[in-house]
PDB file of C-alpha atoms in Angstrom:
ATOM      1  CA  UNK A   1      60.900 -24.257-168.718  1.00 36.00           C
ATOM      2  CA  UNK A   2      61.620 -22.100-165.681  1.00 36.00           C
ATOM      3  CA  UNK A   3      62.657 -25.239-163.828  1.00 37.00           C
ATOM      4  CA  UNK A   4      65.305 -26.022-166.366  1.00 35.00           C
ATOM      5  CA  UNK A   5      66.686 -22.473-166.310  1.00 36.00           C
ATOM      6  CA  UNK A   6      66.916 -22.735-162.508  1.00 39.00           C
ATOM      7  CA  UNK A   7      68.832 -26.043-162.678  1.00 42.00           C
ATOM      8  CA  UNK A   8      71.186 -24.615-165.323  1.00 45.00           C
ATOM      9  CA  UNK A   9      71.811 -21.550-163.145  1.00 55.00           C
ATOM     10  CA  UNK A  10      72.383 -23.779-160.094  1.00 59.00           C
ATOM     11  CA  UNK A  11      75.254 -25.360-162.036  1.00 71.00           C
ATOM     12  CA  UNK A  12      76.649 -22.041-163.199  1.00 80.00           C
ATOM     13  CA  UNK A  13      80.059 -21.216-161.806  1.00 87.00           C
ATOM     14  CA  UNK A  14      79.931 -18.882-158.791  1.00 91.00           C
ATOM     15  CA  UNK A  15      82.032 -17.636-155.906  1.00 91.00           C
ATOM     16  CA  UNK A  16      80.520 -18.189-152.478  1.00 93.00           C
ATOM     17  CA  UNK A  17      81.695 -16.392-149.298  1.00 93.00           C
ATOM     18  CA  UNK A  18      80.370 -16.885-145.852  1.00 93.00           C
ATOM     19  CA  UNK A  19      81.466 -15.529-142.452  1.00 89.00           C
ATOM     20  CA  UNK A  20      80.535 -15.647-138.795  1.00 90.00           C
ATOM     21  CA  UNK A  21      81.940 -13.075-136.489  1.00 84.00           C
ATOM     22  CA  UNK A  22      82.141 -13.484-132.708  1.00 83.00           C
ATOM     23  CA  UNK A  23      82.546  -9.895-131.464  1.00 80.00           C
ATOM     24  CA  UNK A  24      83.144  -9.173-127.879  1.00 79.00           C
ATOM     25  CA  UNK A  25      79.944  -9.071-125.799  1.00 79.00           C
ATOM     26  CA  UNK A  26      80.381  -5.376-125.169  1.00 78.00           C
ATOM     27  CA  UNK A  27      79.975  -4.656-128.852  1.00 78.00           C
ATOM     28  CA  UNK A  28      76.581  -4.287-130.409  1.00 76.00           C
ATOM     29  CA  UNK A  29      76.018  -5.212-134.133  1.00 76.00           C
ATOM     30  CA  UNK A  30      76.319  -2.250-136.518  1.00 77.00           C
ATOM     31  CA  UNK A  31      73.053  -1.107-138.108  1.00 78.00           C
ATOM     32  CA  UNK A  32      71.592  -3.549-140.660  1.00 74.00           C
ATOM     33  CA  UNK A  33      74.478  -5.965-140.458  1.00 77.00           C
ATOM     34  CA  UNK A  34      74.387  -9.451-139.004  1.00 84.00           C
ATOM     35  CA  UNK A  35      77.444 -11.116-137.475  1.00 86.00           C
ATOM     36  CA  UNK A  36      76.629 -13.959-139.884  1.00 89.00           C
ATOM     37  CA  UNK A  37      76.720 -13.440-143.640  1.00 89.00           C
ATOM     38  CA  UNK A  38      76.876 -15.160-146.991  1.00 93.00           C
ATOM     39  CA  UNK A  39      77.262 -13.902-150.463  1.00 93.00           C
ATOM     40  CA  UNK A  40      77.217 -15.520-153.898  1.00 94.00           C
ATOM     41  CA  UNK A  41      78.970 -13.855-156.800  1.00 94.00           C
ATOM     42  CA  UNK A  42      78.108 -15.495-160.108  1.00 92.00           C
ATOM     43  CA  UNK A  43      80.900 -15.900-162.644  1.00 89.00           C
ATOM     44  CA  UNK A  44      79.723 -14.100-165.752  1.00 85.00           C
ATOM     45  CA  UNK A  45      81.292 -15.914-168.700  1.00 78.00           C
ATOM     46  CA  UNK A  46      79.599 -13.585-171.286  1.00 72.00           C
ATOM     47  CA  UNK A  47      78.988 -16.518-173.464  1.00 62.00           C
ATOM     48  CA  UNK A  48      75.731 -17.726-175.107  1.00 60.00           C
ATOM     49  CA  UNK A  49      77.135 -21.094-175.707  1.00 60.00           C
ATOM     50  CA  UNK A  50      77.123 -23.792-173.025  1.00 67.00           C
ATOM     51  CA  UNK A  51      80.947 -23.881-172.706  1.00 74.00           C
ATOM     52  CA  UNK A  52      82.773 -20.560-172.521  1.00 73.00           C
ATOM     53  CA  UNK A  53      86.420 -20.144-173.486  1.00 82.00           C
ATOM     54  CA  UNK A  54      89.039 -20.152-170.826  1.00 85.00           C
ATOM     55  CA  UNK A  55      89.625 -16.495-171.390  1.00 87.00           C
ATOM     56  CA  UNK A  56      85.844 -15.725-170.857  1.00 86.00           C
ATOM     57  CA  UNK A  57      85.791 -17.834-167.689  1.00 86.00           C
ATOM     58  CA  UNK A  58      88.837 -16.289-166.138  1.00 89.00           C
ATOM     59  CA  UNK A  59      87.754 -12.698-166.992  1.00 90.00           C
ATOM     60  CA  UNK A  60      84.370 -13.449-165.270  1.00 90.00           C
ATOM     61  CA  UNK A  61      86.109 -14.992-162.368  1.00 91.00           C
ATOM     62  CA  UNK A  62      88.323 -11.879-161.941  1.00 93.00           C
ATOM     63  CA  UNK A  63      85.263  -9.732-161.934  1.00 93.00           C
ATOM     64  CA  UNK A  64      83.561 -11.894-159.316  1.00 94.00           C
ATOM     65  CA  UNK A  65      86.619 -11.891-157.121  1.00 95.00           C
ATOM     66  CA  UNK A  66      86.758  -8.116-157.354  1.00 96.00           C
ATOM     67  CA  UNK A  67      83.028  -7.769-156.427  1.00 94.00           C
ATOM     68  CA  UNK A  68      83.492 -10.276-153.517  1.00 94.00           C
ATOM     69  CA  UNK A  69      86.540  -8.434-152.253  1.00 94.00           C
ATOM     70  CA  UNK A  70      84.732  -5.122-152.356  1.00 95.00           C
ATOM     71  CA  UNK A  71      81.605  -6.343-150.579  1.00 93.00           C
ATOM     72  CA  UNK A  72      83.407  -8.405-147.842  1.00 91.00           C
ATOM     73  CA  UNK A  73      85.795  -5.500-147.393  1.00 91.00           C
ATOM     74  CA  UNK A  74      82.896  -3.134-146.754  1.00 90.00           C
ATOM     75  CA  UNK A  75      81.417  -5.505-144.131  1.00 88.00           C
ATOM     76  CA  UNK A  76      84.869  -6.080-142.392  1.00 87.00           C
ATOM     77  CA  UNK A  77      85.405  -2.337-142.226  1.00 88.00           C
ATOM     78  CA  UNK A  78      82.047  -1.827-140.558  1.00 85.00           C
ATOM     79  CA  UNK A  79      82.711  -4.545-138.053  1.00 84.00           C
ATOM     80  CA  UNK A  80      86.261  -3.333-137.448  1.00 84.00           C
ATOM     81  CA  UNK A  81      84.968   0.200-136.716  1.00 83.00           C
ATOM     82  CA  UNK A  82      82.119  -1.189-134.462  1.00 80.00           C
ATOM     83  CA  UNK A  83      84.586  -3.256-132.413  1.00 82.00           C
ATOM     84  CA  UNK A  84      87.058  -0.417-132.253  1.00 78.00           C
ATOM     85  CA  UNK A  85      89.425  -0.794-129.362  1.00 65.00           C
ATOM     86  CA  UNK A  86      87.499  -3.711-127.857  1.00 61.00           C
ATOM     87  CA  UNK A  87      89.930  -6.289-129.255  1.00 62.00           C
ATOM     88  CA  UNK A  88      92.994  -4.271-128.072  1.00 64.00           C
ATOM     89  CA  UNK A  89      92.452  -5.312-124.451  1.00 62.00           C
ATOM     90  CA  UNK A  90      92.644  -8.903-125.556  1.00 62.00           C
ATOM     91  CA  UNK A  91      96.004  -8.257-127.313  1.00 59.00           C
ATOM     92  CA  UNK A  92      97.377  -6.490-124.213  1.00 62.00           C
ATOM     93  CA  UNK A  93      96.337  -9.319-121.907  1.00 62.00           C
ATOM     94  CA  UNK A  94      98.008 -11.870-124.150  1.00 66.00           C
ATOM     95  CA  UNK A  95     101.224  -9.830-124.358  1.00 67.00           C
ATOM     96  CA  UNK A  96     101.185  -9.416-120.606  1.00 69.00           C
ATOM     97  CA  UNK A  97     100.825 -13.199-120.152  1.00 70.00           C
ATOM     98  CA  UNK A  98     103.678 -13.845-122.454  1.00 71.00           C
ATOM     99  CA  UNK A  99     105.888 -11.222-120.623  1.00 70.00           C
ATOM    100  CA  UNK A 100     105.072 -12.894-117.265  1.00 67.00           C
ATOM    101  CA  UNK A 101     105.875 -16.322-118.699  1.00 69.00           C
ATOM    102  CA  UNK A 102     109.194 -14.971-120.108  1.00 70.00           C
ATOM    103  CA  UNK A 103     110.129 -13.451-116.796  1.00 69.00           C
ATOM    104  CA  UNK A 104     109.338 -16.727-114.976  1.00 67.00           C
ATOM    105  CA  UNK A 105     111.606 -18.521-117.538  1.00 65.00           C
ATOM    106  CA  UNK A 106     114.378 -16.004-116.898  1.00 63.00           C
ATOM    107  CA  UNK A 107     114.083 -16.470-113.180  1.00 60.00           C
ATOM    108  CA  UNK A 108     114.308 -20.229-113.594  1.00 60.00           C
ATOM    109  CA  UNK A 109     117.358 -19.914-115.843  1.00 58.00           C
ATOM    110  CA  UNK A 110     119.020 -17.585-113.241  1.00 57.00           C
ATOM    111  CA  UNK A 111     118.344 -20.210-110.542  1.00 58.00           C
ATOM    112  CA  UNK A 112     119.730 -22.988-112.634  1.00 59.00           C
ATOM    113  CA  UNK A 113     122.876 -20.952-113.381  1.00 59.00           C
ATOM    114  CA  UNK A 114     123.314 -20.168-109.585  1.00 58.00           C
ATOM    115  CA  UNK A 115     123.040 -23.967-108.863  1.00 58.00           C
ATOM    116  CA  UNK A 116     126.039 -24.765-111.129  1.00 56.00           C
TER     117      UNK A 116
END
């Protein structure tokens, strides 16, 4: 009997979310939080019958999405706070590389204009 219930639950609708962060090497993982995570949020159809109505299904799906958004939002906030300004140096380096490339392009344009 338990085996049948598990099989039925395995086929129950659910929202699955997984993530894998690659923080900078200088950042240590926040307390009790792994850089790899996965969550399952069952869609509660609130129906005792085997096929819930569309309204019940979508109501349960909305609730699952809200729960998933809240939980993953909490995790993302903790990681954002842990990384802090560590990612900003990457952004500055990329912007500097673009600026140098743009300046090189302007110099080449100026040289081309001088040749004509």
